Short mmCIF file of C-alpha atoms in Angstrom, two decimals:
data_model
loop_
_atom_site.label_atom_id
_atom_site.label_comp_id
_atom_site.label_asym_id
_atom_site.label_seq_id
_atom_site.Cartn_x
_atom_site.Cartn_y
_atom_site.Cartn_z
CA MET X 45 162.17 114.81 89.40
CA ALA X 46 162.96 118.39 89.02
CA ASP X 47 161.13 119.92 86.09
CA VAL X 48 162.94 119.79 82.81
CA ALA X 49 161.92 121.07 79.38
CA LYS X 50 160.37 118.81 76.75
CA ASP X 51 163.64 118.98 74.82
CA ALA X 52 165.68 118.37 77.74
CA ILE X 53 168.52 115.89 76.93
CA LEU X 54 168.80 113.02 79.90
CA CYS X 55 171.46 111.07 81.19
CA PHE X 56 170.51 107.61 82.88
CA SER X 57 172.55 105.94 85.25
CA THR X 58 172.88 102.99 88.25
CA ILE X 59 175.83 103.73 90.50
CA ARG X 60 177.41 102.04 93.57
CA ASN X 61 180.67 103.78 95.18
CA GLU X 62 181.57 106.20 92.54
CA MET X 63 183.09 109.26 94.02
CA GLY X 64 186.36 108.97 92.60
CA ARG X 65 184.60 109.06 88.85
CA LEU X 66 181.22 111.08 89.59
CA PRO X 67 182.66 114.78 89.19
CA HIS X 68 184.39 114.23 86.19
CA PHE X 69 181.42 112.31 84.51
CA LEU X 70 178.71 114.79 85.61
CA ASP X 71 181.23 117.84 84.32
CA HIS X 72 182.00 115.81 81.00
CA HIS X 73 178.41 115.12 79.92
CA ARG X 74 177.45 118.80 81.01
CA ALA X 75 179.58 119.65 78.67
CA LEU X 76 178.19 117.86 75.79
CA GLY X 77 174.76 119.43 76.75
CA VAL X 78 173.00 116.86 79.22
CA ASP X 79 170.42 119.05 80.98
CA HIS X 80 169.74 116.63 83.54
CA PHE X 81 171.04 112.99 85.13
CA LEU X 82 168.62 110.23 86.36
CA MET X 83 170.45 108.38 88.61
CA VAL X 84 169.93 104.97 90.74
CA ASP X 85 172.40 104.55 93.76
CA ASN X 86 172.77 101.19 94.81
CA ALA X 87 173.43 101.40 98.56
CA SER X 88 176.89 103.51 98.04
CA ASP X 89 178.83 104.02 101.46
CA ASP X 90 181.52 106.52 100.20
CA GLY X 91 179.62 109.62 99.91
CA THR X 92 177.97 109.10 96.62
CA MET X 93 174.50 109.79 97.62
CA ASP X 94 175.16 112.86 99.56
CA PHE X 95 177.11 114.34 96.77
CA LEU X 96 174.74 113.68 94.01
CA THR X 97 171.78 115.35 96.23
CA ALA X 98 173.34 118.46 96.13
CA GLN X 99 173.68 118.50 92.52
CA ARG X 100 170.94 120.87 91.10
CA ASP X 101 171.12 118.82 87.72
CA VAL X 102 170.80 115.28 89.32
CA SER X 103 167.64 113.41 90.40
CA VAL X 104 168.61 110.51 92.76
CA TRP X 105 166.88 107.29 93.69
CA SER X 106 168.30 104.96 96.22
CA THR X 107 167.96 100.99 96.40
CA SER X 108 169.65 98.15 98.27
CA HIS X 109 168.11 95.52 96.31
CA SER X 110 170.35 93.21 94.29
CA TYR X 111 172.00 94.49 91.20
CA LYS X 112 171.99 91.48 89.57
CA ALA X 113 168.21 90.35 90.08
CA SER X 114 167.47 93.89 88.30
CA ARG X 115 169.13 92.68 85.16
CA PHE X 116 172.22 94.65 86.44
CA GLY X 117 170.66 97.75 86.73
CA VAL X 118 168.41 97.66 83.39
CA ASP X 119 165.13 97.08 85.28
CA TRP X 120 165.68 100.13 87.52
CA LEU X 121 166.32 102.32 85.03
CA THR X 122 163.70 101.50 82.30
CA ALA X 123 161.04 102.23 84.71
CA LEU X 124 162.73 105.78 84.84
CA MET X 125 162.89 105.78 81.43
CA MET X 126 159.13 104.68 80.72
CA ARG X 127 158.22 107.57 83.43
CA HIS X 128 160.58 110.57 82.50
CA GLY X 129 162.17 109.54 79.16
CA HIS X 130 159.29 109.39 76.89
CA GLY X 131 159.90 111.22 73.84
CA ARG X 132 163.41 112.63 74.77
CA TRP X 133 166.72 111.78 73.59
CA CYS X 134 168.39 109.67 76.62
CA LEU X 135 171.94 108.92 76.82
CA THR X 136 172.40 105.87 78.97
CA LEU X 137 176.01 105.20 80.52
CA ASP X 138 177.55 103.35 83.21
CA ALA X 139 179.97 105.91 85.77
CA ASP X 140 183.05 104.83 84.18
CA GLU X 141 181.84 105.81 80.84
CA LEU X 142 182.72 109.21 78.77
CA PHE X 143 180.82 109.64 76.06
CA VAL X 144 182.46 111.43 72.94
CA TYR X 145 181.56 111.70 69.24
CA ALA X 146 182.59 113.72 65.96
CA HIS X 147 182.55 117.40 66.63
CA HIS X 148 181.69 117.09 70.37
CA ASP X 149 184.53 119.55 71.24
CA LEU X 150 182.63 122.04 69.12
CA ARG X 151 179.08 120.60 68.89
CA ASP X 152 176.70 119.49 71.74
CA LEU X 153 174.40 117.14 72.10
CA HIS X 154 171.60 119.11 71.20
CA ALA X 155 173.33 119.84 67.75
CA LEU X 156 173.85 115.85 67.29
CA THR X 157 170.30 114.97 68.29
CA ASP X 158 168.91 117.66 65.98
CA TRP X 159 170.60 116.02 62.83
CA LEU X 160 169.70 112.40 64.04
CA ASP X 161 166.12 113.71 63.89
CA ILE X 162 166.56 115.23 60.51
CA THR X 163 168.10 112.21 59.03
CA ASP X 164 165.75 109.64 60.56
CA ARG X 165 167.80 108.07 62.95
CA PRO X 166 166.55 107.01 66.41
CA SER X 167 169.59 105.82 68.13
CA MET X 168 173.29 105.85 67.78
CA GLY X 169 175.84 103.36 68.76
CA ALA X 170 179.16 103.52 70.28
CA LEU X 171 182.12 101.54 71.07
CA MET X 172 183.19 100.98 74.52
CA LEU X 173 186.94 101.65 74.64
CA ASP X 174 189.10 100.81 77.45
CA LEU X 175 191.54 102.88 79.08
CA TYR X 176 194.68 101.74 80.89
CA PRO X 177 198.10 102.99 82.53
CA ARG X 178 201.49 102.11 81.16
CA GLY X 179 202.17 100.21 84.75
CA PRO X 180 200.64 97.98 86.95
CA LEU X 181 196.90 98.95 87.39
CA GLY X 182 196.94 99.87 91.26
CA ARG X 183 199.89 101.69 90.98
CA THR X 184 198.80 104.79 89.39
CA GLY X 185 197.96 107.70 91.43
CA SER X 186 194.91 109.78 90.88
CA LYS X 187 192.46 111.85 92.34
CA THR X 188 188.67 112.76 92.86
CA GLU X 189 187.60 115.21 90.42
CA THR X 190 190.60 114.81 87.87
CA ASP X 191 190.09 113.75 84.29
CA PRO X 192 190.76 110.22 84.50
CA ILE X 193 192.09 110.22 80.83
CA SER X 194 195.25 111.41 82.78
CA THR X 195 196.11 108.93 84.93
CA ILE X 196 194.89 105.96 82.22
CA PRO X 197 195.74 107.45 78.58
CA TYR X 198 196.09 104.05 76.69
CA PHE X 199 194.10 102.13 74.52
CA ASP X 200 194.16 99.12 71.93
CA ALA X 201 193.76 100.66 68.28
CA GLY X 202 193.57 97.03 67.20
CA ASN X 203 192.35 93.36 67.76
CA TYR X 204 188.84 94.01 67.89
CA VAL X 205 186.15 91.27 66.19
CA MET X 206 182.74 92.29 65.09
CA ILE X 207 180.07 90.26 64.16
CA ARG X 208 176.04 90.81 63.52
CA GLN X 209 173.84 89.00 65.73
CA PRO X 210 170.74 87.47 63.88
CA ARG X 211 168.46 87.39 66.43
CA LEU X 212 168.25 90.84 67.58
CA GLU X 213 170.41 92.05 64.55
CA ASN X 214 173.03 94.02 66.53
CA LEU X 215 176.51 94.48 66.72
CA TRP X 216 178.47 92.03 68.73
CA VAL X 217 181.92 93.65 69.37
CA GLN X 218 184.93 91.73 71.48
CA GLY X 219 188.72 92.63 71.62
CA GLY X 220 190.85 94.98 73.27
CA PRO X 221 193.09 94.58 76.08
CA ARG X 222 190.72 92.37 78.30
CA ALA X 223 190.13 90.03 75.49
CA ARG X 224 194.23 89.74 75.08
CA THR X 225 195.22 89.89 78.75
CA PHE X 226 192.23 87.72 80.35
CA PHE X 227 190.64 85.81 77.83
CA HIS X 228 193.40 84.91 75.55
CA ALA X 229 192.35 81.49 75.81
CA ASP X 230 188.75 81.74 75.10
CA PRO X 231 188.16 85.14 73.59
CA ARG X 232 184.34 84.49 73.36
CA ARG X 233 183.83 84.96 76.73
CA ALA X 234 185.55 88.35 76.70
CA PRO X 235 183.17 91.14 77.24
CA THR X 236 180.72 92.96 74.59
CA LEU X 237 182.30 96.61 73.75
CA SER X 238 179.14 97.65 71.51
CA LYS X 239 176.59 99.59 72.79
CA VAL X 240 173.87 101.72 71.81
CA PRO X 241 173.82 104.28 74.52
CA LEU X 242 171.80 107.54 72.97
CA VAL X 243 168.30 106.78 71.83
CA ARG X 244 165.26 108.77 71.28
CA TRP X 245 163.28 107.07 73.88
CA ASN X 246 159.49 105.68 73.85
CA ARG X 247 158.37 104.07 76.74
CA ARG X 248 157.36 100.99 74.18
CA TYR X 249 161.30 100.53 74.19
CA ALA X 250 163.28 98.52 76.50
CA TYR X 251 167.10 97.30 76.61
CA VAL X 252 167.76 93.91 76.46
CA SER X 253 171.20 93.41 77.70
CA SER X 254 172.84 96.39 79.45
CA THR X 255 172.85 98.85 76.60
CA HIS X 256 174.16 96.35 74.14
CA SER X 257 171.09 95.71 72.40
CA LEU X 258 167.38 96.81 72.35
CA LEU X 259 163.74 96.17 71.69
CA PRO X 260 162.17 96.84 69.23
CA ARG X 261 165.51 95.53 67.18
CA GLY X 262 165.54 98.20 64.43
CA LEU X 263 166.82 100.50 67.33
CA ASN X 264 169.96 98.05 66.86
CA HIS X 265 170.76 99.18 63.49
CA VAL X 266 173.48 101.64 64.39
CA TYR X 267 175.08 100.64 61.13
CA ARG X 268 174.88 100.48 57.53
CA THR X 269 175.30 97.70 55.08
CA ASP X 270 175.38 99.64 51.94
CA GLY X 271 179.08 100.87 52.22
CA VAL X 272 178.29 103.90 53.91
CA GLU X 273 179.42 104.93 57.28
CA ALA X 274 176.81 105.22 59.88
CA PRO X 275 177.62 107.62 62.72
CA THR X 276 178.99 106.20 65.87
CA GLY X 277 180.59 107.39 68.88
CA VAL X 278 183.02 105.83 71.51
CA LEU X 279 182.58 105.23 75.16
CA LEU X 280 185.76 105.86 76.98
CA HIS X 281 185.99 103.26 79.55
CA THR X 282 187.82 104.23 82.85
CA LYS X 283 186.99 100.96 84.44
CA PHE X 284 191.01 100.71 85.03
CA LEU X 285 191.51 103.42 87.32
CA PRO X 286 194.14 102.24 90.53
CA GLU X 287 190.78 101.39 92.85
CA ILE X 288 190.00 98.82 90.07
CA VAL X 289 191.97 96.35 92.37
CA SER X 290 190.56 96.86 95.81
CA LYS X 291 186.97 97.15 93.65
CA SER X 292 187.65 93.49 92.33
CA VAL X 293 187.74 92.24 95.80
CA GLU X 294 184.78 93.49 96.99
CA GLU X 295 182.78 92.43 93.56
CA LYS X 296 184.37 88.81 93.55
CA ARG X 297 182.67 88.57 96.96
CA ARG X 298 179.42 90.21 96.04
CA ARG X 299 178.95 88.30 93.15
CA GLN X 300 176.76 91.08 91.10
CA HIS X 301 178.34 91.60 87.92
CA PHE X 302 178.08 88.35 85.86
CA GLU X 303 175.40 86.20 84.97
CA ASN X 304 177.59 83.38 85.80
CA SER X 305 179.95 84.58 88.49
CA ASP X 306 181.68 81.08 88.71
CA LEU X 307 182.82 81.78 85.05
CA TYR X 308 184.99 84.97 86.40
CA GLU X 309 186.55 84.05 89.48
CA GLY X 310 189.78 83.99 87.32
CA TYR X 311 189.02 87.15 85.68
CA TYR X 312 188.86 88.79 89.27
CA ASP X 313 192.08 87.06 90.51
CA ALA X 314 194.07 88.24 87.52
CA LEU X 315 192.45 92.04 88.75
CA ILE X 316 193.55 91.47 91.92
CA ASP X 317 196.73 90.38 91.11
CA ASP X 318 197.62 93.90 90.10
CA PRO X 319 198.40 93.33 86.11
CA ILE X 320 199.95 95.25 83.82
CA LEU X 321 197.72 96.08 80.22
CA TRP X 322 200.12 98.00 78.40
CA CYS X 323 201.86 96.26 75.72
CA ASP X 324 204.24 97.49 72.77
CA ARG X 325 201.55 97.99 70.68
CA SER X 326 199.45 100.44 72.99
CA THR X 327 198.54 103.32 71.51
CA ARG X 328 197.95 106.81 73.68
CA TYR X 329 194.66 108.71 73.37
CA HIS X 330 194.63 112.37 71.76
CA GLY X 331 191.10 112.72 70.96
CA TRP X 332 188.37 111.98 68.78
CA ARG X 333 189.71 112.69 65.39
CA GLN X 334 192.26 110.17 65.92
CA LEU X 335 189.66 107.69 66.92
CA GLU X 336 187.91 108.63 63.62
CA ALA X 337 191.45 107.92 61.72
CA LEU X 338 191.71 104.53 63.31
CA GLY X 339 188.08 103.48 62.21
CA LEU X 340 187.09 103.36 65.84
CA MET X 341 184.24 105.89 65.53
CA SER X 342 182.59 107.60 62.28
CA ARG X 343 180.99 111.05 61.79
CA GLY X 344 178.95 109.34 59.51
CA GLY X 345 178.26 112.28 57.24
CA TRP X 346 177.86 114.71 59.75
CA ASP X 347 180.33 117.27 58.19
#
């Protein structure tokens, strides 16, 4: 990895065939203040590796080993974070996630993490917010390097359920368009939407399940229980770009994305059928202030 400053903010990600998202993903997080990206490429064949090796602020490793066997990329990133992330603020994201937080249009991640340090907060949580188009998923045009939000600008403003998990003391949030469309008969199987993507890393730390929870479990306390709000962000989830239909065919065959892939056969089949997630309660995205007003994120005292 190239030499980076001790106070550099690092972004870690595992990727596979993400050329439709990577240019904007990198530009968005560069604008937020990420100083260097550390990425593990899982045998892409769409030009991803060549593109990343040409970026001055990206270090990339390649593996053809099983994504599922690596605990869905967590083990690969943990090794990198132990070596390069110790003592630094680290942002861990999927390539289909765009991190936003209060004042991100005016204050960068260095300003945010300085405030988190001052207020003794070693981690910050975020809600993964699924974005989708108005029509069928696979029939909306998009181009590489364009902002995906212009293609999939809608989200669910409500229908979220939150509980506190007693074992790791993390929040477990479910809901949104996937819960109401694909898992309405059994909402407990719907994807988990709560994450802890921003952490001042220590080599003794480890993610347990994707970025949904960590050890030590105190890092999962990204919420308050005294009636005062904690600062939270949102991960704008761009999974439902038009390529989702063809990608679902491939991922159903590869069986790498779920612990029990047999349970999700119907989920992939529904995506392959090119569904419409939009409904008359869908909301068009307009920025972080809108998300705060809806109660989906909070500045938590960072005024």
